[in-house]
XYZ file of C-alpha atoms in Angstrom:
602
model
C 44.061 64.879 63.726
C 47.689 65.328 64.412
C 47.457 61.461 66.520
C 47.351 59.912 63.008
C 50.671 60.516 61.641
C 52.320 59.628 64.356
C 50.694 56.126 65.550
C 52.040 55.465 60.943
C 55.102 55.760 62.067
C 55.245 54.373 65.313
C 54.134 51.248 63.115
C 56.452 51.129 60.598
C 59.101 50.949 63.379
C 57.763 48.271 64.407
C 57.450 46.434 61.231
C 60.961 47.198 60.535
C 61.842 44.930 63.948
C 59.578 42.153 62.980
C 60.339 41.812 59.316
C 64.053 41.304 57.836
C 65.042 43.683 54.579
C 63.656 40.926 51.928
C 60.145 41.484 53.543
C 60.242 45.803 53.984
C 57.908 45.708 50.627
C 55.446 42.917 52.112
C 55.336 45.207 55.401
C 54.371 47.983 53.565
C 51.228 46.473 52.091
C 50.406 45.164 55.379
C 51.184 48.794 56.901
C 48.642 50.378 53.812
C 45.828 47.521 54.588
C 46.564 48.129 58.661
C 46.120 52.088 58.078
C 43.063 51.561 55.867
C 41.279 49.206 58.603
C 41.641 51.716 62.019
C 41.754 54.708 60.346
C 39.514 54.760 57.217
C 37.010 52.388 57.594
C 35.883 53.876 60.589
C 35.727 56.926 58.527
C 33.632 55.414 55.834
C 31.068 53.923 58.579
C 30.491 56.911 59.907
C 28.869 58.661 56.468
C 27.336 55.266 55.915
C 25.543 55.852 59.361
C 24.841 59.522 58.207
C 23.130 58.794 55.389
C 21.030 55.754 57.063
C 20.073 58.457 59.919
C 19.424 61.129 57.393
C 16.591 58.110 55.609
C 15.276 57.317 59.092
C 14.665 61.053 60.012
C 11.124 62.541 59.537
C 10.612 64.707 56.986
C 8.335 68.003 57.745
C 5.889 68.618 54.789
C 3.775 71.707 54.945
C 0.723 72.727 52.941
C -1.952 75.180 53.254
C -4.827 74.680 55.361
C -7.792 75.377 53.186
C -6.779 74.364 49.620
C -9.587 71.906 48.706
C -9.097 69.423 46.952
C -5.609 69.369 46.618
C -4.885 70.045 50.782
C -6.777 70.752 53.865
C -7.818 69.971 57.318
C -10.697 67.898 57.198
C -14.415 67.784 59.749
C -12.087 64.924 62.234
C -9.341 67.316 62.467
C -6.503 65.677 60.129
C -4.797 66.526 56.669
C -6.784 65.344 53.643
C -6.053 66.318 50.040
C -4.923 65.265 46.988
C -1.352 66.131 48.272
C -1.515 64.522 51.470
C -2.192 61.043 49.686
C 0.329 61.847 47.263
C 3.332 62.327 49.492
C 1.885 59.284 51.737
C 2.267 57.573 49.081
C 5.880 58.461 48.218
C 7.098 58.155 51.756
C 5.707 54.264 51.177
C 7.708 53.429 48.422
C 10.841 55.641 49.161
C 10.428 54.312 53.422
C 10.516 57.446 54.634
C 8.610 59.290 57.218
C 6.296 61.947 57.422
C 4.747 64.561 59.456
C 2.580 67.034 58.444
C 1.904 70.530 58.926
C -1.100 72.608 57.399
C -1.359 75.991 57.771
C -1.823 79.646 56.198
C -0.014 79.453 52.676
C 2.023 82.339 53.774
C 3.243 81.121 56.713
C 4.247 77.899 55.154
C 6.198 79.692 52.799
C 7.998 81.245 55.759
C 8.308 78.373 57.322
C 10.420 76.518 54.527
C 12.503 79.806 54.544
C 12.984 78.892 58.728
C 13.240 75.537 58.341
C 10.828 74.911 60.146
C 9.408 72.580 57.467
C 11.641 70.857 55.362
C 9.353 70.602 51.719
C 5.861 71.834 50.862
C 4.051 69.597 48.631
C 2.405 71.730 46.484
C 3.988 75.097 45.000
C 3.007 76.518 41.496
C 6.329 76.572 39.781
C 7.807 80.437 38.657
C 10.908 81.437 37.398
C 11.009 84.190 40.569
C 10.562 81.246 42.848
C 13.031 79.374 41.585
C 15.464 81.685 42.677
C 14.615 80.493 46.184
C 13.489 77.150 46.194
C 14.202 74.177 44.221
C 11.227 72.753 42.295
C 10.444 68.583 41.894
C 9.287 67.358 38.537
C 5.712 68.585 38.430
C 2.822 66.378 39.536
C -0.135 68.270 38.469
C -0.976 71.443 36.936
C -3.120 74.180 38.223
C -5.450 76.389 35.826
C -6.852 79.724 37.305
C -10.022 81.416 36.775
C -11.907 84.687 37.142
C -14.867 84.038 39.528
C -17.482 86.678 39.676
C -21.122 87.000 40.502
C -24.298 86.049 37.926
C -24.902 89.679 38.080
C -21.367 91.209 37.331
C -20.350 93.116 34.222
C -18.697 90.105 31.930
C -14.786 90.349 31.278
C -12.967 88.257 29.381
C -9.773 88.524 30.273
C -7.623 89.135 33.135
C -6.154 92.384 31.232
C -9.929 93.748 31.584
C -9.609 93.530 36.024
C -7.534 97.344 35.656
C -9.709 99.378 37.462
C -12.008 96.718 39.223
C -11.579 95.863 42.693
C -10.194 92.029 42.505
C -9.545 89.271 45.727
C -6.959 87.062 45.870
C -5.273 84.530 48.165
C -1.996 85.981 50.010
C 1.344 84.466 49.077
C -0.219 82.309 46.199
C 1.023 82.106 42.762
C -1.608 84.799 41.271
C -0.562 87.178 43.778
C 2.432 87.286 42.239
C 1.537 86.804 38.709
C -1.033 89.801 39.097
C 1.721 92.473 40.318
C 3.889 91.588 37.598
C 0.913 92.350 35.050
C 0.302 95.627 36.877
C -3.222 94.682 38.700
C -1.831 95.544 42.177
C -3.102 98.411 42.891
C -6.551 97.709 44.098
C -6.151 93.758 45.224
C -7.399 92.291 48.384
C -5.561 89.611 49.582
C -7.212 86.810 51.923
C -5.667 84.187 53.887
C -7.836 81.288 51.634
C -9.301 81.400 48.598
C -12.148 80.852 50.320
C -12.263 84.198 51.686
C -11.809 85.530 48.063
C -15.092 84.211 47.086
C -17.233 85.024 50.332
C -16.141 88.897 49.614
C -17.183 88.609 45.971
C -20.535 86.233 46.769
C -21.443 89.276 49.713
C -20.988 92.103 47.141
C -17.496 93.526 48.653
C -15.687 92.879 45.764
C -16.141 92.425 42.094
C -14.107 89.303 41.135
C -11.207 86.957 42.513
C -8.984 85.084 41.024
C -8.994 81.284 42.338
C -7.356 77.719 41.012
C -10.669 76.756 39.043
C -10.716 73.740 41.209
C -10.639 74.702 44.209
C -12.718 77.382 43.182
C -15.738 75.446 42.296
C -14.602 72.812 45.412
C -15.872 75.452 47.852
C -18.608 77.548 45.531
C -20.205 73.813 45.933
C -19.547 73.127 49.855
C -20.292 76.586 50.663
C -23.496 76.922 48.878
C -22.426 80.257 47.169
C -24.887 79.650 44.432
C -24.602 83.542 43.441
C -20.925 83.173 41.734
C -20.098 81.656 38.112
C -16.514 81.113 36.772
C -16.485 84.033 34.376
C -13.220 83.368 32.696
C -11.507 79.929 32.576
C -7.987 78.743 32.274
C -6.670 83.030 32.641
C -2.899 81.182 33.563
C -1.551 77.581 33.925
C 1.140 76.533 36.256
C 2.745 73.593 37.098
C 2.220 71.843 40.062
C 5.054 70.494 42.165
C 7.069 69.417 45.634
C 9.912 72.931 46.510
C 12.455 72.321 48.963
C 15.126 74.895 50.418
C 17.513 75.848 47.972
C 19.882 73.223 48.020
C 17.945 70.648 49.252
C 19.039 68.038 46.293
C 19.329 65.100 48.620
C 15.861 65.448 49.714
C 14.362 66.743 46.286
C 15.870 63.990 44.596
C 14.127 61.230 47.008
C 10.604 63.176 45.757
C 11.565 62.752 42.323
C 12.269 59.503 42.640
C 9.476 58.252 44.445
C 6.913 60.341 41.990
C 8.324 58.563 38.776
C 8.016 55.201 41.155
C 4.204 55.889 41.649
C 3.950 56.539 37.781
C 5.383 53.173 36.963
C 3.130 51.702 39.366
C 0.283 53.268 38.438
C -0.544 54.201 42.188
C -0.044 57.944 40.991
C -3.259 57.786 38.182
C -5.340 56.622 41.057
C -4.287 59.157 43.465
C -5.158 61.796 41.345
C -8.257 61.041 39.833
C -9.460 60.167 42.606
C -8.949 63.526 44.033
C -8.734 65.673 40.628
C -10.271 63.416 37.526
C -8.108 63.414 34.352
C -6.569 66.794 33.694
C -4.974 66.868 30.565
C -1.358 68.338 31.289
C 0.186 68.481 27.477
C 0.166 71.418 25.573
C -2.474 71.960 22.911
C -0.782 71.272 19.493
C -2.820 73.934 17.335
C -0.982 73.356 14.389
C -1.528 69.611 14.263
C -5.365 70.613 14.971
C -5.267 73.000 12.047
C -3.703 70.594 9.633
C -6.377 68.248 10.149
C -9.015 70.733 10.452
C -7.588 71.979 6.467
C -8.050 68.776 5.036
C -11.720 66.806 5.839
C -12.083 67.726 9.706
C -13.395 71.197 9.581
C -17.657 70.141 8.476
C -17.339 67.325 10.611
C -16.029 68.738 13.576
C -18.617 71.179 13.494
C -21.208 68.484 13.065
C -19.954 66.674 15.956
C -19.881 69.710 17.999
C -23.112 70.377 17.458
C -24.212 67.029 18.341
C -21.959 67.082 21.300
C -23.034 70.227 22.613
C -27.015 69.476 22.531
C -26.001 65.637 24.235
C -23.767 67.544 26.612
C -26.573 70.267 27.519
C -29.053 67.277 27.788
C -26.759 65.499 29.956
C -26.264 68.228 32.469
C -30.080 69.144 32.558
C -30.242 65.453 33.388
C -27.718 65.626 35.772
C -29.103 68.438 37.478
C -32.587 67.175 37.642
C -30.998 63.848 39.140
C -29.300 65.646 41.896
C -32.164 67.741 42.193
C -34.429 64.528 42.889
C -31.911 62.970 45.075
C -31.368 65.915 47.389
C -35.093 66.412 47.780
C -35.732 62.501 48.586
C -33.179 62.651 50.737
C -33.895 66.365 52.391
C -37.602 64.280 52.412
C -36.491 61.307 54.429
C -34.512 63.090 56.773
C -37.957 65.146 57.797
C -39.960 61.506 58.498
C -36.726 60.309 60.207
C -37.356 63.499 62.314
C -40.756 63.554 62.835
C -40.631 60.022 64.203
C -38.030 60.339 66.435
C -40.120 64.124 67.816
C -43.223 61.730 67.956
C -40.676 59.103 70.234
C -39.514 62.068 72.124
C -43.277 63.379 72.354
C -44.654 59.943 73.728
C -41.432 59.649 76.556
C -42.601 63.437 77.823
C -46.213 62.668 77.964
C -45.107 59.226 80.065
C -42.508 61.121 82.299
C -45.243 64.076 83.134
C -47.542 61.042 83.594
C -44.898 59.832 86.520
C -44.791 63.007 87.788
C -48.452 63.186 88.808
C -47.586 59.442 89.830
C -45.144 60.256 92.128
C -46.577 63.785 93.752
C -49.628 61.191 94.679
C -47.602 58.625 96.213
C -45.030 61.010 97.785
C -48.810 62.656 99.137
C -49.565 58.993 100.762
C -46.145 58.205 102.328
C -46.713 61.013 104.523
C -49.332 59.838 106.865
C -46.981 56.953 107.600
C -43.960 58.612 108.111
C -45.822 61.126 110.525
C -47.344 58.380 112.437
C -43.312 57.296 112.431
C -42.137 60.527 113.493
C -44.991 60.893 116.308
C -45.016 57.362 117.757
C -40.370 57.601 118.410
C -40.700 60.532 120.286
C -43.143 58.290 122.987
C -41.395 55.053 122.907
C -38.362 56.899 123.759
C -39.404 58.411 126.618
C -41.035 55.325 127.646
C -38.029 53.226 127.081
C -36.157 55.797 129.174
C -38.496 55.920 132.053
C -39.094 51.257 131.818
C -35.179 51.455 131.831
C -35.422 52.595 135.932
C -37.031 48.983 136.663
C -35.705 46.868 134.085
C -31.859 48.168 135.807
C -33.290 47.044 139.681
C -34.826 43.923 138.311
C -31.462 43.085 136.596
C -29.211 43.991 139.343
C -31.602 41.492 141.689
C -31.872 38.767 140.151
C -29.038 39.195 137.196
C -29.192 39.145 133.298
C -32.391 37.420 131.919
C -33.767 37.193 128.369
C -35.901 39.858 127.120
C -37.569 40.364 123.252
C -35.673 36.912 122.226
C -32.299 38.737 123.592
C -30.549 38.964 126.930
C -30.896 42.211 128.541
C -27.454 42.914 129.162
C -27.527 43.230 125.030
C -31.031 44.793 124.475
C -29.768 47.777 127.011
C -27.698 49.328 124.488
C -29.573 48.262 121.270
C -32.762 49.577 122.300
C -31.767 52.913 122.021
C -30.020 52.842 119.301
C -32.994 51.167 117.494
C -35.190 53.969 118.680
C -32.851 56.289 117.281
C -32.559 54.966 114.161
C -36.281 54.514 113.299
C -36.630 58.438 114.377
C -33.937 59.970 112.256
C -35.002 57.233 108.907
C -38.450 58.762 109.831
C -36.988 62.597 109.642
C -35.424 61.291 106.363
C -38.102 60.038 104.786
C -39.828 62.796 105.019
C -37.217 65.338 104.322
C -36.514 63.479 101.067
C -40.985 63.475 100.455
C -40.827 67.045 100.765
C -37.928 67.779 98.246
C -39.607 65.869 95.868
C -42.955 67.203 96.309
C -41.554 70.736 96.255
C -39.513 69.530 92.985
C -42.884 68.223 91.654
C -45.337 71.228 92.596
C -46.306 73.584 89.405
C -44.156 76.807 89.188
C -46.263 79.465 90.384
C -43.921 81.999 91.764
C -42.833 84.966 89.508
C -38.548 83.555 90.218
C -37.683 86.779 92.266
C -37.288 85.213 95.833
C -33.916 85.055 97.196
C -32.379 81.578 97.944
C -29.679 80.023 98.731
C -27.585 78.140 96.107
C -26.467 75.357 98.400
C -30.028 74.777 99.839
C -30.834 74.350 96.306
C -27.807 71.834 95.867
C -27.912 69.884 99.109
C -31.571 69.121 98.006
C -30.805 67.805 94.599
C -28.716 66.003 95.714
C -31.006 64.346 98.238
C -33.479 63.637 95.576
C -30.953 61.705 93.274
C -29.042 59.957 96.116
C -30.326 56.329 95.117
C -28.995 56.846 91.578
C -25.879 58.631 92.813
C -25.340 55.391 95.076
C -25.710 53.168 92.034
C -23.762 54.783 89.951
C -20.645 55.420 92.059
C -18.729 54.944 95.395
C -16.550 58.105 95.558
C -19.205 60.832 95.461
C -17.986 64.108 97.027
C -19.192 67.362 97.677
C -17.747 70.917 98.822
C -20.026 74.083 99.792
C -18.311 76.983 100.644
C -19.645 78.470 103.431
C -21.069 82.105 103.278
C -22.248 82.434 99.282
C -24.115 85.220 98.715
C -27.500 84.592 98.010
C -28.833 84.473 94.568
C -32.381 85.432 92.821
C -34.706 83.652 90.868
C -36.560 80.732 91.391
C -35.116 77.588 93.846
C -37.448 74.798 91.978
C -36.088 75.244 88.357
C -32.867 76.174 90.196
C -32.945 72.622 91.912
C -34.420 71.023 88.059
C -30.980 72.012 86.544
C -29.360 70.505 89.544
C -30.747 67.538 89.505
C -30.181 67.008 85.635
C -26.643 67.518 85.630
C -26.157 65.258 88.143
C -27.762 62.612 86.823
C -26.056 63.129 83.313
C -22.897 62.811 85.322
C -24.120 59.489 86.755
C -25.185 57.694 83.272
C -21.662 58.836 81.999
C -19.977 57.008 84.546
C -18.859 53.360 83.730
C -17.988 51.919 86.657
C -18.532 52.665 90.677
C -14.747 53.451 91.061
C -15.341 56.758 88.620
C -15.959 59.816 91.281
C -18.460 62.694 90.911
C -17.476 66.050 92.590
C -19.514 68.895 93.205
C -18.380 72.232 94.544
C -20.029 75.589 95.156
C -17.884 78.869 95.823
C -18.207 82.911 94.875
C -16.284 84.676 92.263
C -15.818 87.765 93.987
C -14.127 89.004 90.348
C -17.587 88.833 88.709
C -19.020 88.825 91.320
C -21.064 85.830 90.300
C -21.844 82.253 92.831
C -20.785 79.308 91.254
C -21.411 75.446 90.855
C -18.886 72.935 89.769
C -19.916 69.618 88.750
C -16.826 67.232 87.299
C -17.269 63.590 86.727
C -14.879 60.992 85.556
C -17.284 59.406 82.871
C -16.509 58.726 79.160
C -16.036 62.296 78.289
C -18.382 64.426 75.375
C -16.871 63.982 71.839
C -15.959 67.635 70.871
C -18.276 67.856 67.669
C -21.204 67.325 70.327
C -20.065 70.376 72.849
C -21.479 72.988 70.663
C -25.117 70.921 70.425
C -25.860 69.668 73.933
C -28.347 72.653 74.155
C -30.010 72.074 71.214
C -33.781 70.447 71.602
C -34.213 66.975 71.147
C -30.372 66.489 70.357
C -29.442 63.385 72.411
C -26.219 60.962 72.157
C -28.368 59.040 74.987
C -31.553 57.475 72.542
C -30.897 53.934 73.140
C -31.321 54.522 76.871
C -34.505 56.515 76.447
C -33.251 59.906 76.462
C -35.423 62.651 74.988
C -32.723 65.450 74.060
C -34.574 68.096 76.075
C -33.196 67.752 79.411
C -29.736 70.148 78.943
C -32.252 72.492 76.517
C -34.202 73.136 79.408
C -31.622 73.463 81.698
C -29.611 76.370 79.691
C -33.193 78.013 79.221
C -33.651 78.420 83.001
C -30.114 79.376 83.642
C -30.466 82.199 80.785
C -33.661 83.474 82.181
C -32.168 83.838 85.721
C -28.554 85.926 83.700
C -26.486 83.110 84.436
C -24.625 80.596 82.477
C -23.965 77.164 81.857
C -20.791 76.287 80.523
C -19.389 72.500 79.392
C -15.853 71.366 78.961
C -14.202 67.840 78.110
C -11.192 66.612 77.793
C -11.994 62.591 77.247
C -11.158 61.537 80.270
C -14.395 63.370 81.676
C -16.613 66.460 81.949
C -16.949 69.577 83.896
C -19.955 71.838 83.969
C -20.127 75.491 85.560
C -23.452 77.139 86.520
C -23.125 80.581 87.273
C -25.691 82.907 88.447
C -25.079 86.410 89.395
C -24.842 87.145 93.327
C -27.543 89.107 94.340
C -27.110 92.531 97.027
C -30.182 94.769 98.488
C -27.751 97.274 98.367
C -27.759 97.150 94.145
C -31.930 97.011 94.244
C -32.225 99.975 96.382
């Protein structure tokens, strides 16, 4: 700061040099326009900049979670509301940027105070709350009711609530209207209004207090058909955008993009969209009564009448409509059901139908493969013993041709041909006799003792082909001395081999890896199976239902919903568990099964 004064008159010396005594007033101008240029201007780009950062920063707007219809996280996960179009909208016209936060109404009021938001976009306006947060022009207004059960004593006003235990949501404007009026003393306070009503609808409270639209919003969505608005319209506030104390700059661009909306008439569609037309004007009672004192008076009554029987006609129609709907709707979702259990039905009866298939066949590939496994053994040994004069004959008279090949070739092939055809044969039937144990009906009681990675090398020898198919990178990794584990090794092996193959039909390509590990948790003393692929990954609305019968995300490729119900019955009835995680990039599922001691059964 102190640079400035003296680079002026450095200048001015200089000017003095350059300029004769006729041009000392010209110098000055140019000295004033010189000073302006290197000194102010930058000045003046700087706030310039300031202000064009300030527009290009994002604004944090918070709102409370679970404030339907005006805010609230919706079934995907993001903010929906009545607000949250509303301030899109504004941050449109006004080209700002947004980010929004939803949370508990209480901590979003603490979070303004922290700054950790910079506006919340929908505060009932007080005079207390003014005295820490500035208030935008209101874009709604909020009417409150009393909500009680059908079977409450009636009230009829909120004066009548001394003595009666009453709900209402923490932090929210009737919180604090209701201490000022002396009804403190035996409130509840929830986190959402939502909570309110589930204490009165159970019978743990008499009555809450709840915005009369949001109030009905969730009596509707939560089907609690036992509560009725018992009072209406007990206190009116006005709706609006609060920003720290202070916060004009900010405020100001609300304000300014509300009225723009209004103009545009982007603001009417908004809300009735999201509330219908709520009247926001005062009631002028003595205009009504002037009118009323003149001719009005018979024929509003007329019209009342008339308007009440058309209205009550209306809503019995209205009802009986919905009524209809929801049962021809409840109706076809039963047929769509049905037919898709009688789909499900047929695919069972033809897959038990294979079963019996395949036990037969696997029954007649036998006698083969033991004629196989017989007939090596001897043309080994005679191979080994012809070997003796083929070597004399060859070192006498030298190589010569033998099977179509020379015999200096067919000397090392031979045996490794005889090999081969004995060790496919010892495959063959390995692989017969895991599926013919897989096939076999359950007859055991599922308290023999096996060995989890017996069970898991042979599931995996019955799905190889698919496994090959489906990828290229397929590893493995048993951990050498689990303890064993009870219960049965062929439903053991069934859950196996269905996870497995789930994790090969999620795969969509051969470079995508499957990896399958056994180890003990010597914590919980439980043995464990860990089967991650790199498929397409489980949406996470679907997690909680992949047990559930006949639920399938698979229908187009045949699948009948029941193999993963199965699967978690047999893992319950041995006291294990089967767990399923996904992070869209693939899935992991855990099997666990308790380890099993003689020491704990003695």
């Amino acid at each position: 700061m102190e640079e400035r004064p003296l680079r002026t008159s450095r200048i001015r010396a200089k000017l003095r040099q350059f300029f004769p005594a006729g041009w000392r007033e010209r110098g000055s101008l140019l000295l004033a326009l010189f000073t302006f240029c290197f000194l102010a201007a930058p000045s003046a780009l700087l706030a310039a900049g300031d202000v064009a950062a300030a527009q290009t920063r994002t604004v944090v707007v918070g709102g409370d979670r679970d404030y339907p219809p005006y805010e609230f996280i919706d079934r995907s996960g993001q903010p929906a509301g009545y607000n949250v179009d509303l301030t899109r909208a504004i941050a449109e016209v006004m080209g700002m940027k947004v980010e929004f936060r939803l949370g508990s109404w209480a901590e979003m009021r603490d979070a303004l105070q922290s700054g950790r938001v910079d506006v919340l976009q929908g505060m009932s306006y007080s005079a207390e709350r003014s005295d820490e947060v500035d208030f935008s022009v209101p874009h709604a207004v909020v009417n409150h009711a009393i909500f009680g059960r059908k079977d409450n004593p009636s009230v009829n006003s909120l004066e009548e609530l001394k003595g009666k235990s009453v709900a209402v949501h923490r932090g929210g404007i009737m919180h604090d209207y209701l201490i000022r009026q002396g009804l403190g003393e035996k409130l509840t306070l929830t986190d959402t209004p939502a909570d309110a009503l589930r204490l009165v609808a159970s019978g743990k409270i008499e009555y809450a207090v709840v915005a009369i639209v949001p109030g009905m919003y969730m009596i509707r969505e939560l089907k609690l058909t036992n509560l009725v608005p018992v009072v209406r319209n007990v206190a009116t506030h006005r709706y609006c955008y609060a920003v720290d104390k202070g916060n004009a700059e900010l405020l100001s661009r609300f304000n300014e993009g509300l009225a723009i909306l209004k103009k545009t008439g982007q603001y009417e569609v908004i809300h009735n969209k999201w509330l219908g037309v709520v009247d926001t004007a005062p009631i002028d009672w003595w205009t009504i009564v002037k009118y009323a004192a003149v001719v009005v008076v018979p024929l509003v009554f007329l019209l009342g009448g008339f308007a009440l029987w058309s209205r009550t006609l209306h809503r019995q129609v209205a009802l009986r409509t919905a009524d209809l709907t929801r049962e021809i709707a409840e109706r076809r979702q039963v047929e769509e059901e049905l037919r898709l259990n009688q789909q499900q039905l047929v695919q069972a009866d033809k897959m038990a139908a294979l079963g019996v298939l395949v036990s037969g066949v696997a029954h007649e590939i036998n006698n083969p493969t033991g004629i196989i496994l017989l007939e090596a053994p001897i043309l080994k040994r005679f191979h080994t013993d012809a070997t003796k004069i083929l070597e004399r004959y060859f070192e006498e008279n030298g190589d010569f041709t033998c099977g179509g090949l020379p015999y200096s070739r067919m000397r090392q092939e031979v045996p490794k041909s005889l090999a081969k055809i004995q060790d496919a044969g010892k495959r063959i039937k390995r692989i017969v006799d895991d599926l013919k144990d897989f096939a076999r009906q359950d007859t055991t009681s599922g308290n023999d003792v096996i060995d989890l990675n017996t069970a898991a090398q042979a599931a995996v020898r019955l799905v190889e082909p698919t496994i090959r198919k489906a990828t290229r990178n397929f590893s493995v990794g048993y951990r050498k001395g689990l303890p064993r584990v009870r219960g049965n090794r062929q439903r053991i092996e069934q859950v196996l081999v269905n996870l497995i193959l789930n994790a090969c039909q999620a795969l969509p390509d051969q470079e995508r890896g499957i990896e399958l590990i056994t180890w003990h948790d010597a914590f919980r003393d439980n043995v464990v199976v860990r089967l991650r692929d790199e498929g397409t990954g489980i949406a996470p609305e679907h997690l909680s239902r992949l047990t559930d019968p006949f639920f399938t995300t698979k229908q187009d490729q045949g699948g009948t919903g029941l193999g993963l119900s199965v699967s978690a019955g047999i893992v319950k009835e041995h006291g294990g568990t089967l767990e399923f995680q996904s992070d869209g990039s693939g899935t992991t599922v855990t099997l666990t099964l308790p380890a099993y001691h003689k020491e704990v059964d003695a």
